[in-house]
CSV table of C-alpha atoms in Angstrom, one decimal:
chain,number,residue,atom,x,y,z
H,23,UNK,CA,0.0,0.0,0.0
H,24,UNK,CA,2.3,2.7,0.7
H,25,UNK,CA,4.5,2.0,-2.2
H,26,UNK,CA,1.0,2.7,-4.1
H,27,UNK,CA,1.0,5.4,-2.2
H,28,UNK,CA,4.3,6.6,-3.1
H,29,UNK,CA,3.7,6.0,-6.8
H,30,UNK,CA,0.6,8.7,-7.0
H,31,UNK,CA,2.3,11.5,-4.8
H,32,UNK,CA,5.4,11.4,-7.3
H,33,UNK,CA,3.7,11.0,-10.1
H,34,UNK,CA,1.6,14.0,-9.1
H,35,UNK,CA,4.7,16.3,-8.1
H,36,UNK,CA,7.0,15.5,-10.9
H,37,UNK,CA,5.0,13.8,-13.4
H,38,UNK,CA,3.5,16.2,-15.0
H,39,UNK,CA,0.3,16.8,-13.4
H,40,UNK,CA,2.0,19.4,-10.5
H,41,UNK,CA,3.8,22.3,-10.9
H,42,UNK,CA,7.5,21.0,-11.1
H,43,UNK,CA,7.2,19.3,-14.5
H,44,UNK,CA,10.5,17.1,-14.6
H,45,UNK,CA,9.3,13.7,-16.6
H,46,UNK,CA,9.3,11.7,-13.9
H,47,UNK,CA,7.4,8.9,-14.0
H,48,UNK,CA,6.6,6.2,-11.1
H,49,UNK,CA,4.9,3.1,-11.2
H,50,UNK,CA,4.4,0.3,-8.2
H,51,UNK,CA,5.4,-2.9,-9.3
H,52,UNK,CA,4.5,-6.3,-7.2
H,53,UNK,CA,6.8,-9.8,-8.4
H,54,UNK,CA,4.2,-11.8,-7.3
H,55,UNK,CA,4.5,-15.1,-5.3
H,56,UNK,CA,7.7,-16.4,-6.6
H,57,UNK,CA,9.2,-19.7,-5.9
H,58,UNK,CA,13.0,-18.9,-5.0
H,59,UNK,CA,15.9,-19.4,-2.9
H,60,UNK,CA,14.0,-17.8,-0.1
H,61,UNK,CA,12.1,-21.0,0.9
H,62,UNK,CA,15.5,-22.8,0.6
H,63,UNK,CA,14.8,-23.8,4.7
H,64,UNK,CA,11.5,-25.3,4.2
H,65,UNK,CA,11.1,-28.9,3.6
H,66,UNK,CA,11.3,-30.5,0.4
H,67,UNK,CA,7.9,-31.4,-0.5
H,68,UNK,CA,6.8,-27.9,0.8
H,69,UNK,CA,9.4,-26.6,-1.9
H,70,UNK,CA,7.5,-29.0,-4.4
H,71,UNK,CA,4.7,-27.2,-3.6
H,72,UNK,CA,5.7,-24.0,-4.3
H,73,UNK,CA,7.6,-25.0,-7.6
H,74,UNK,CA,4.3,-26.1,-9.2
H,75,UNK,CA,1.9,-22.7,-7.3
H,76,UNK,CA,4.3,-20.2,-7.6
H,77,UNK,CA,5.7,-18.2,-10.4
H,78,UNK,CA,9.4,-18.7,-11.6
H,79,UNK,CA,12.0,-16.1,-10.6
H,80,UNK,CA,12.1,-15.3,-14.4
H,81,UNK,CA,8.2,-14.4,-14.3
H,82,UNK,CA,8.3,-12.8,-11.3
H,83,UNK,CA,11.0,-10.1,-12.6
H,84,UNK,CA,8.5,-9.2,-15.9
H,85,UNK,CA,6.5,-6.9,-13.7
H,86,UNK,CA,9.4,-5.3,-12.9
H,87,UNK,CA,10.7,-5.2,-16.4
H,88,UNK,CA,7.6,-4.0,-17.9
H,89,UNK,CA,7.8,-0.8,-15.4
H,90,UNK,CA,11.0,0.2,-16.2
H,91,UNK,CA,10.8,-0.6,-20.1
H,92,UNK,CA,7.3,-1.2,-21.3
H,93,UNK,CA,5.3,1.5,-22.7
H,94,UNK,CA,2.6,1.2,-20.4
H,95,UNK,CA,-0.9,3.7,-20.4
H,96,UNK,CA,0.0,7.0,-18.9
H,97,UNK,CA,-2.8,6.1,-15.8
H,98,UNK,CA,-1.1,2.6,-15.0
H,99,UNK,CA,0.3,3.1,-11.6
H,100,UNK,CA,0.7,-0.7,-10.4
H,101,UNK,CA,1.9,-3.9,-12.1
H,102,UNK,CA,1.1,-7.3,-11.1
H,103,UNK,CA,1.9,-11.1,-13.3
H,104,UNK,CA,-1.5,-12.1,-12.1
H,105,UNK,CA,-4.7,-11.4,-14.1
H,106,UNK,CA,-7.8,-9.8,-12.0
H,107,UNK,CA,-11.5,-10.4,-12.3
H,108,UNK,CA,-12.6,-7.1,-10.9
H,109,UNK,CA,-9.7,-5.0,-12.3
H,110,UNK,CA,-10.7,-2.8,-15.2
């Protein structure tokens, strides 16, 4: 939340909608649940688990990518890999 947050107060100081017009542009990115080296201490059929339920480290980065690179709708102030039913 407060990254969201974050995202709309510098987008409205230096993106373009405030005063101090400097191009800066922010959007709140979210990896997702990703299954990496992080559950490395959990045991190994609970690691099995999340290999086949969670995303890959290489899928959980594209949110990430697509913020910094992707030529996303000037309104698009968050990024997640999942699709949402009630998300225009």
């Amino acid at each position: 939340l407060a990254s969201i947050i974050f995202t709309i107060e510098l987008n409205k100081r230096y993106g373009g909608g405030g005063e101090k017009v400097m191009g800066i542009r922010s959007v709140a990115v979210s990896p997702g649940s990703v299954s990496s080296d992080i559950w490395r201490n959990e045991s190994a059929l609970t690691q099995k688990i999340y290999r086949m339920v969670y995303l890959t480290p290489q899928q959980g980065s594209s949110t990430s990518i697509a913020g910094s690179i992707g030529n996303l709708p000037i309104d698009a102030i968050y990024l997640q890999p999942y699709w949402h039913p009630f998300m225009r």
